[in-house]
CSV table of N, CA and C in Angstrom, one decimal:
chain,number,residue,atom,x,y,z
G,1,UNK,N,26.8,26.9,18.6
G,1,UNK,CA,25.4,26.6,17.9
G,1,UNK,C,25.8,26.1,16.5
G,2,UNK,N,25.1,25.0,16.1
G,2,UNK,CA,25.3,24.4,14.8
G,2,UNK,C,24.7,25.3,13.6
G,3,UNK,N,25.3,25.2,12.5
G,3,UNK,CA,24.6,26.0,11.4
G,3,UNK,C,23.4,25.3,10.9
G,4,UNK,N,22.5,26.1,10.3
G,4,UNK,CA,21.2,25.4,9.9
G,4,UNK,C,21.3,25.2,8.4
G,5,UNK,N,20.6,24.1,7.9
G,5,UNK,CA,20.4,23.8,6.5
G,5,UNK,C,18.9,24.0,6.2
G,6,UNK,N,18.6,24.4,5.0
G,6,UNK,CA,17.2,24.6,4.6
G,6,UNK,C,17.0,24.1,3.3
G,7,UNK,N,15.8,23.4,3.1
G,7,UNK,CA,15.3,22.9,1.7
G,7,UNK,C,14.0,23.0,1.6
G,8,UNK,N,13.4,23.1,0.4
G,8,UNK,CA,12.0,23.2,0.1
G,8,UNK,C,11.5,22.3,-0.9
G,9,UNK,N,10.3,22.0,-0.9
G,9,UNK,CA,9.7,21.1,-2.0
G,9,UNK,C,8.2,21.6,-2.2
G,10,UNK,N,7.7,21.4,-3.3
G,10,UNK,CA,6.3,21.7,-3.5
G,10,UNK,C,5.5,20.4,-3.5
G,11,UNK,N,4.4,20.4,-2.7
G,11,UNK,CA,3.6,19.1,-2.5
G,11,UNK,C,2.2,19.4,-3.0
G,12,UNK,N,1.7,18.4,-3.8
G,12,UNK,CA,0.3,18.5,-4.3
G,12,UNK,C,-0.7,18.1,-3.3
G,13,UNK,N,-0.8,18.9,-2.2
G,13,UNK,CA,-1.7,18.5,-1.1
G,13,UNK,C,-1.9,19.8,-0.3
G,14,UNK,N,-2.9,19.9,0.5
G,14,UNK,CA,-3.2,21.0,1.4
G,14,UNK,C,-2.4,21.0,2.6
G,15,UNK,N,-2.1,22.2,3.1
G,15,UNK,CA,-1.3,22.3,4.4
G,15,UNK,C,-1.9,21.4,5.5
G,16,UNK,N,-3.3,21.3,5.6
G,16,UNK,CA,-3.8,20.4,6.5
G,16,UNK,C,-3.5,19.0,6.4
G,17,UNK,N,-3.5,18.5,5.2
G,17,UNK,CA,-3.2,17.1,4.9
G,17,UNK,C,-1.7,16.9,5.2
G,18,UNK,N,-0.8,17.8,4.8
G,18,UNK,CA,0.6,17.7,5.1
G,18,UNK,C,0.8,17.6,6.6
G,19,UNK,N,0.2,18.5,7.4
G,19,UNK,CA,0.5,18.6,8.8
G,19,UNK,C,-0.1,17.3,9.4
G,20,UNK,N,-1.2,16.8,8.9
G,20,UNK,CA,-1.8,15.5,9.4
G,20,UNK,C,-0.7,14.4,9.3
G,21,UNK,N,0.0,14.4,8.2
G,21,UNK,CA,1.1,13.4,7.9
G,21,UNK,C,2.2,13.6,8.9
G,22,UNK,N,2.7,14.9,9.0
G,22,UNK,CA,3.8,15.2,10.0
G,22,UNK,C,3.4,14.8,11.4
G,23,UNK,N,2.2,15.0,11.8
G,23,UNK,CA,1.8,14.8,13.2
G,23,UNK,C,1.5,13.4,13.6
G,24,UNK,N,1.4,12.5,12.6
G,24,UNK,CA,1.0,11.1,12.8
G,24,UNK,C,2.3,10.3,13.1
G,25,UNK,N,2.9,10.5,14.2
G,25,UNK,CA,4.1,9.9,14.5
G,25,UNK,C,4.1,8.3,14.5
G,26,UNK,N,3.1,7.6,15.0
G,26,UNK,CA,3.0,6.2,15.0
G,26,UNK,C,3.2,5.7,13.6
G,27,UNK,N,2.8,6.4,12.6
G,27,UNK,CA,2.8,5.9,11.2
G,27,UNK,C,4.3,6.1,10.6
G,28,UNK,N,5.1,6.8,11.2
G,28,UNK,CA,6.4,7.2,10.6
G,28,UNK,C,7.2,5.9,10.1
G,29,UNK,N,7.2,4.8,10.9
G,29,UNK,CA,8.0,3.6,10.3
G,29,UNK,C,7.3,3.1,9.0
G,30,UNK,N,6.1,3.4,8.7
G,30,UNK,CA,5.5,2.9,7.5
G,30,UNK,C,6.0,3.6,6.3
G,31,UNK,N,6.4,4.8,6.4
G,31,UNK,CA,6.7,5.6,5.2
G,31,UNK,C,8.1,6.4,5.3
G,32,UNK,N,8.8,6.3,6.4
G,32,UNK,CA,10.2,6.8,6.4
G,32,UNK,C,11.2,5.7,6.6
G,33,UNK,N,12.0,5.6,5.7
G,33,UNK,CA,13.0,4.6,5.7
G,33,UNK,C,13.9,4.5,6.9
G,34,UNK,N,14.3,5.6,7.4
G,34,UNK,CA,15.3,5.6,8.6
G,34,UNK,C,14.7,5.4,10.0
G,35,UNK,N,13.3,5.8,10.1
G,35,UNK,CA,12.7,5.7,11.4
G,35,UNK,C,12.2,4.3,11.6
G,36,UNK,N,12.8,3.6,12.5
G,36,UNK,CA,12.3,2.2,12.8
G,36,UNK,C,11.1,2.1,13.9
G,37,UNK,N,11.1,3.1,14.8
G,37,UNK,CA,10.1,3.1,15.9
G,37,UNK,C,9.9,4.5,16.4
G,38,UNK,N,8.7,4.7,16.8
G,38,UNK,CA,8.4,6.0,17.4
G,38,UNK,C,7.4,5.6,18.7
G,39,UNK,N,7.6,6.5,19.7
G,39,UNK,CA,6.7,6.4,20.9
G,39,UNK,C,6.4,7.8,21.3
G,40,UNK,N,5.1,8.2,21.3
G,40,UNK,CA,4.6,9.4,21.9
G,40,UNK,C,4.7,9.4,23.4
G,41,UNK,N,5.6,10.3,24.0
G,41,UNK,CA,5.7,10.2,25.4
G,41,UNK,C,4.8,11.2,26.2
G,42,UNK,N,4.5,12.3,25.5
G,42,UNK,CA,3.6,13.4,26.0
G,42,UNK,C,2.7,14.0,25.0
G,43,UNK,N,1.5,14.4,25.4
G,43,UNK,CA,0.6,15.0,24.4
G,43,UNK,C,0.6,16.6,24.6
G,44,UNK,N,0.4,17.3,23.6
G,44,UNK,CA,0.4,18.8,23.6
G,44,UNK,C,-1.1,19.3,23.8
G,45,UNK,N,-2.1,18.4,23.5
G,45,UNK,CA,-3.4,18.8,23.3
G,45,UNK,C,-3.8,18.8,22.0
G,46,UNK,N,-5.1,18.8,21.7
G,46,UNK,CA,-5.6,18.8,20.3
G,46,UNK,C,-5.1,17.6,19.5
G,47,UNK,N,-4.8,16.5,20.2
G,47,UNK,CA,-4.4,15.3,19.5
G,47,UNK,C,-2.9,15.4,19.0
G,48,UNK,N,-2.1,16.4,19.3
G,48,UNK,CA,-0.8,16.6,18.9
G,48,UNK,C,0.2,16.1,19.9
G,49,UNK,N,1.3,15.5,19.4
G,49,UNK,CA,2.4,15.1,20.4
G,49,UNK,C,3.2,16.2,20.9
G,50,UNK,N,3.7,16.2,22.1
G,50,UNK,CA,4.6,17.2,22.7
G,50,UNK,C,6.0,16.6,22.6
G,51,UNK,N,6.1,15.4,23.1
G,51,UNK,CA,7.4,14.7,23.1
G,51,UNK,C,7.3,13.3,22.4
G,52,UNK,N,8.3,13.0,21.6
G,52,UNK,CA,8.3,11.8,20.8
G,52,UNK,C,9.7,11.2,20.9
G,53,UNK,N,9.7,9.9,21.2
G,53,UNK,CA,11.0,9.2,21.2
G,53,UNK,C,11.1,8.4,19.9
G,54,UNK,N,12.2,8.5,19.3
G,54,UNK,CA,12.4,8.0,17.9
G,54,UNK,C,13.6,7.0,17.9
G,55,UNK,N,13.5,5.9,17.2
G,55,UNK,CA,14.6,5.0,17.0
G,55,UNK,C,14.9,5.1,15.5
G,56,UNK,N,16.2,5.6,15.3
G,56,UNK,CA,16.7,5.8,13.9
G,56,UNK,C,17.7,4.8,13.5
G,57,UNK,N,17.5,4.3,12.3
G,57,UNK,CA,18.5,3.3,11.7
G,57,UNK,C,18.7,3.8,10.2
G,58,UNK,N,19.7,4.6,10.0
G,58,UNK,CA,20.0,5.1,8.7
G,58,UNK,C,21.4,4.6,8.2
G,59,UNK,N,21.5,3.2,8.3
G,59,UNK,CA,22.8,2.6,7.8
G,59,UNK,C,23.8,2.8,8.9
G,60,UNK,N,24.9,3.6,8.6
G,60,UNK,CA,25.9,3.8,9.6
G,60,UNK,C,25.5,4.7,10.8
G,61,UNK,N,24.4,5.5,10.7
G,61,UNK,CA,23.9,6.3,11.7
G,61,UNK,C,22.6,5.6,12.4
G,62,UNK,N,22.9,5.3,13.6
G,62,UNK,CA,21.8,4.8,14.5
G,62,UNK,C,21.7,5.7,15.7
G,63,UNK,N,20.5,5.9,16.1
G,63,UNK,CA,20.3,6.7,17.4
G,63,UNK,C,18.9,6.5,17.9
G,64,UNK,N,18.8,6.6,19.2
G,64,UNK,CA,17.5,6.7,19.9
G,64,UNK,C,17.5,8.0,20.6
G,65,UNK,N,16.5,8.8,20.2
G,65,UNK,CA,16.4,10.2,20.7
G,65,UNK,C,15.0,10.6,21.0
G,66,UNK,N,14.9,11.7,21.8
G,66,UNK,CA,13.6,12.3,22.2
G,66,UNK,C,13.5,13.8,21.7
G,67,UNK,N,12.5,14.1,21.0
G,67,UNK,CA,12.3,15.5,20.5
G,67,UNK,C,11.1,16.1,21.1
G,68,UNK,N,11.1,17.4,21.4
G,68,UNK,CA,10.0,18.1,21.8
G,68,UNK,C,9.5,19.0,20.8
G,69,UNK,N,8.1,19.0,20.6
G,69,UNK,CA,7.5,19.7,19.4
G,69,UNK,C,6.7,20.9,19.9
G,70,UNK,N,6.7,22.0,19.0
G,70,UNK,CA,5.9,23.1,19.3
G,70,UNK,C,5.0,23.4,18.1
G,71,UNK,N,3.7,23.3,18.2
G,71,UNK,CA,2.8,23.3,17.0
G,71,UNK,C,2.2,24.8,16.9
G,72,UNK,N,2.4,25.4,15.7
G,72,UNK,CA,1.9,26.8,15.6
G,72,UNK,C,0.3,26.7,15.5
G,73,UNK,N,-0.3,27.6,16.2
G,73,UNK,CA,-1.8,27.7,16.3
G,73,UNK,C,-2.5,27.7,14.9
G,74,UNK,N,-1.8,28.4,13.9
G,74,UNK,CA,-2.4,28.5,12.6
G,74,UNK,C,-2.3,27.2,11.7
G,75,UNK,N,-1.5,26.2,12.2
G,75,UNK,CA,-1.4,25.0,11.6
G,75,UNK,C,-0.5,25.0,10.4
G,76,UNK,N,0.3,26.0,10.2
G,76,UNK,CA,1.2,26.1,9.2
G,76,UNK,C,2.7,25.9,9.4
G,77,UNK,N,3.1,25.6,10.7
G,77,UNK,CA,4.4,25.3,11.1
G,77,UNK,C,4.4,24.4,12.3
G,78,UNK,N,5.6,23.7,12.4
G,78,UNK,CA,5.9,23.0,13.6
G,78,UNK,C,7.4,23.0,13.8
G,79,UNK,N,7.8,23.2,15.1
G,79,UNK,CA,9.2,23.2,15.3
G,79,UNK,C,9.6,22.2,16.3
G,80,UNK,N,10.9,21.8,16.4
G,80,UNK,CA,11.2,20.9,17.5
G,80,UNK,C,12.7,21.0,17.9
G,81,UNK,N,12.9,20.5,19.1
G,81,UNK,CA,14.3,20.5,19.6
G,81,UNK,C,14.5,19.2,20.3
G,82,UNK,N,15.8,18.8,20.4
G,82,UNK,CA,16.3,17.7,21.1
G,82,UNK,C,16.2,17.7,22.6
G,83,UNK,N,15.6,16.8,23.2
G,83,UNK,CA,15.5,16.7,24.7
G,83,UNK,C,16.6,15.7,25.2
G,84,UNK,N,16.8,14.6,24.4
G,84,UNK,CA,17.8,13.7,24.8
G,84,UNK,C,18.1,12.8,23.6
G,85,UNK,N,19.4,12.5,23.5
G,85,UNK,CA,19.9,11.6,22.4
G,85,UNK,C,21.2,10.9,22.8
G,86,UNK,N,21.5,9.9,22.0
G,86,UNK,CA,22.7,9.2,22.2
G,86,UNK,C,23.9,9.7,21.3
G,87,UNK,N,23.6,9.9,20.0
G,87,UNK,CA,24.6,10.4,19.0
G,87,UNK,C,24.5,11.9,18.9
G,88,UNK,N,23.5,12.5,19.3
G,88,UNK,CA,23.3,14.0,19.0
G,88,UNK,C,23.5,14.8,20.3
G,89,UNK,N,24.1,15.9,20.2
G,89,UNK,CA,24.1,16.8,21.3
G,89,UNK,C,22.9,17.9,21.2
G,90,UNK,N,22.6,18.2,20.0
G,90,UNK,CA,21.4,19.0,19.7
G,90,UNK,C,20.8,18.8,18.3
G,91,UNK,N,19.5,19.1,18.3
G,91,UNK,CA,18.8,19.0,17.0
G,91,UNK,C,17.7,20.0,17.1
G,92,UNK,N,17.7,20.9,16.2
G,92,UNK,CA,16.6,21.9,16.0
G,92,UNK,C,16.0,21.8,14.6
G,93,UNK,N,14.7,21.7,14.5
G,93,UNK,CA,14.2,21.6,13.1
G,93,UNK,C,12.9,22.4,13.1
G,94,UNK,N,12.4,22.6,11.8
G,94,UNK,CA,11.1,23.2,11.6
G,94,UNK,C,10.6,22.9,10.2
G,95,UNK,N,9.2,22.6,10.1
G,95,UNK,CA,8.5,22.6,8.9
G,95,UNK,C,7.7,23.8,8.8
G,96,UNK,N,7.8,24.5,7.7
G,96,UNK,CA,7.0,25.6,7.4
G,96,UNK,C,6.2,25.4,6.1
G,97,UNK,N,4.8,25.5,6.3
G,97,UNK,CA,3.9,25.2,5.1
G,97,UNK,C,3.3,26.5,4.6
G,98,UNK,N,3.5,26.7,3.2
G,98,UNK,CA,2.9,27.9,2.6
G,98,UNK,C,2.0,27.6,1.5
G,99,UNK,N,0.7,27.8,1.6
G,99,UNK,CA,-0.2,27.5,0.6
G,99,UNK,C,0.1,28.2,-0.7
G,100,UNK,N,0.1,27.5,-1.8
G,100,UNK,CA,0.3,28.0,-3.2
G,100,UNK,C,-0.9,27.8,-4.0
G,101,UNK,N,-0.9,28.4,-5.2
G,101,UNK,CA,-2.0,28.3,-6.1
G,101,UNK,C,-2.3,26.9,-6.6
G,102,UNK,N,-3.5,26.5,-6.8
G,102,UNK,CA,-3.8,25.2,-7.4
G,102,UNK,C,-3.9,24.1,-6.3
G,103,UNK,N,-4.0,24.5,-5.0
G,103,UNK,CA,-4.1,23.4,-4.0
G,103,UNK,C,-2.8,22.9,-3.6
G,104,UNK,N,-1.7,23.4,-4.1
G,104,UNK,CA,-0.3,23.0,-3.7
G,104,UNK,C,0.2,23.7,-2.4
G,105,UNK,N,1.2,23.1,-1.9
G,105,UNK,CA,1.8,23.7,-0.6
G,105,UNK,C,3.3,23.6,-0.7
G,106,UNK,N,3.9,24.8,-0.5
G,106,UNK,CA,5.5,24.7,-0.4
G,106,UNK,C,5.8,24.4,1.0
G,107,UNK,N,6.6,23.3,1.2
G,107,UNK,CA,7.1,22.8,2.4
G,107,UNK,C,8.5,23.2,2.6
G,108,UNK,N,8.9,24.0,3.6
G,108,UNK,CA,10.3,24.3,3.8
G,108,UNK,C,10.7,23.6,5.1
G,109,UNK,N,11.8,22.9,5.0
G,109,UNK,CA,12.4,22.1,6.2
G,109,UNK,C,13.7,22.7,6.6
G,110,UNK,N,13.8,23.1,7.8
G,110,UNK,CA,15.1,23.8,8.4
G,110,UNK,C,15.6,22.7,9.4
G,111,UNK,N,16.8,22.4,9.3
G,111,UNK,CA,17.4,21.5,10.3
G,111,UNK,C,18.9,21.9,10.7
G,112,UNK,N,19.0,21.7,12.0
G,112,UNK,CA,20.4,21.9,12.5
G,112,UNK,C,20.7,20.7,13.5
G,113,UNK,N,21.8,20.0,13.2
G,113,UNK,CA,22.1,18.8,14.1
G,113,UNK,C,23.5,19.0,14.5
G,114,UNK,N,23.8,18.8,15.8
G,114,UNK,CA,25.1,18.7,16.4
G,114,UNK,C,25.3,17.3,17.0
G,115,UNK,N,26.3,16.6,16.4
G,115,UNK,CA,26.5,15.3,17.0
G,115,UNK,C,27.4,15.3,18.3
G,116,UNK,N,27.3,14.2,19.0
G,116,UNK,CA,28.2,14.1,20.2
G,116,UNK,C,29.6,13.9,19.8
G,117,UNK,N,29.8,13.3,18.6
G,117,UNK,CA,31.2,13.1,18.2
G,117,UNK,C,31.4,14.3,17.1
G,118,UNK,N,32.6,14.8,17.1
G,118,UNK,CA,32.9,16.0,16.2
G,118,UNK,C,32.9,15.5,14.7
G,119,UNK,N,32.3,16.3,13.9
G,119,UNK,CA,32.2,16.1,12.5
G,119,UNK,C,32.7,17.3,11.7
G,120,UNK,N,33.4,17.1,10.7
G,120,UNK,CA,33.8,18.3,9.9
G,120,UNK,C,32.5,18.9,9.3
G,121,UNK,N,32.5,20.3,9.4
G,121,UNK,CA,31.3,21.0,9.0
G,121,UNK,C,30.8,20.6,7.6
G,122,UNK,N,31.7,20.5,6.6
G,122,UNK,CA,31.2,20.2,5.3
G,122,UNK,C,30.6,18.8,5.2
G,123,UNK,N,31.1,17.9,6.0
G,123,UNK,CA,30.3,16.5,6.0
G,123,UNK,C,29.1,16.6,6.8
G,124,UNK,N,29.0,17.4,7.8
G,124,UNK,CA,27.8,17.5,8.6
G,124,UNK,C,26.6,18.2,7.7
G,125,UNK,N,27.0,19.2,7.0
G,125,UNK,CA,26.1,19.9,6.1
G,125,UNK,C,25.6,19.0,5.0
G,126,UNK,N,26.5,18.2,4.4
G,126,UNK,CA,26.2,17.2,3.4
G,126,UNK,C,25.2,16.2,3.9
G,127,UNK,N,25.4,15.7,5.1
G,127,UNK,CA,24.5,14.7,5.8
G,127,UNK,C,23.2,15.4,6.0
G,128,UNK,N,23.1,16.5,6.6
G,128,UNK,CA,21.9,17.3,6.7
G,128,UNK,C,21.1,17.4,5.5
G,129,UNK,N,21.7,17.8,4.4
G,129,UNK,CA,21.1,18.0,3.1
G,129,UNK,C,20.5,16.6,2.6
G,130,UNK,N,21.2,15.6,2.8
G,130,UNK,CA,20.8,14.2,2.4
G,130,UNK,C,19.5,13.8,3.3
G,131,UNK,N,19.6,14.1,4.6
G,131,UNK,CA,18.5,13.8,5.5
G,131,UNK,C,17.2,14.6,5.1
G,132,UNK,N,17.4,15.9,4.8
G,132,UNK,CA,16.3,16.8,4.4
G,132,UNK,C,15.7,16.3,3.1
G,133,UNK,N,16.5,16.1,2.1
G,133,UNK,CA,16.1,15.7,0.8
G,133,UNK,C,15.2,14.4,0.9
G,134,UNK,N,15.8,13.4,1.6
G,134,UNK,CA,15.0,12.2,1.8
G,134,UNK,C,13.7,12.4,2.5
G,135,UNK,N,13.8,13.2,3.6
G,135,UNK,CA,12.5,13.5,4.5
G,135,UNK,C,11.5,14.2,3.6
G,136,UNK,N,11.9,15.2,2.8
G,136,UNK,CA,10.9,15.9,2.0
G,136,UNK,C,10.2,15.1,0.9
G,137,UNK,N,11.1,14.2,0.3
G,137,UNK,CA,10.5,13.4,-0.8
G,137,UNK,C,9.5,12.3,-0.2
G,138,UNK,N,10.0,11.8,0.9
G,138,UNK,CA,9.0,10.8,1.6
G,138,UNK,C,7.7,11.5,2.2
G,139,UNK,N,7.8,12.7,2.7
G,139,UNK,CA,6.7,13.4,3.1
G,139,UNK,C,5.7,13.7,1.9
G,140,UNK,N,6.4,14.1,0.8
G,140,UNK,CA,5.6,14.4,-0.4
G,140,UNK,C,4.9,13.2,-0.9
G,141,UNK,N,5.5,12.1,-1.0
G,141,UNK,CA,5.0,10.9,-1.4
G,141,UNK,C,3.8,10.4,-0.5
G,142,UNK,N,4.0,10.6,0.8
G,142,UNK,CA,3.0,10.1,1.7
G,142,UNK,C,1.7,11.0,1.6
G,143,UNK,N,2.0,12.4,1.6
G,143,UNK,CA,0.9,13.4,1.5
G,143,UNK,C,0.1,13.3,0.2
G,144,UNK,N,0.7,13.0,-0.8
G,144,UNK,CA,0.1,13.0,-2.1
G,144,UNK,C,-0.6,11.6,-2.4
G,145,UNK,N,-0.2,10.6,-1.6
G,145,UNK,CA,-0.6,9.2,-1.8
G,145,UNK,C,-2.0,8.8,-1.4
């Protein structure tokens, strides 16, 4: 099992607005640099996606993979795991939203990725941290925009 990396950011938006951005998979190519294409393969009900196929192009890292999502009933978290991938053997992630004073929300992103090709742990953790940092900043920009 791969180790997890965790990062947080404060967003000047409600948890509802942030979750709305996270759940809008068709819009990902508009605001995330690395995601080129998304396709919702299955619905979970309530307008939320259950399975999503993503095409990733992050320079040297290119992949097409399918994630399955589990949406918390309280609307404050979503977790996912890899169903199928080309470059990845596993991926587990989670967004946790914590309301803060003044209408802000603390967003915590946890990610664990295991690639099909072996990678030194230190490099993998550095890549995960870069992915999370970029994802959180892009999410913040989109939710506040």
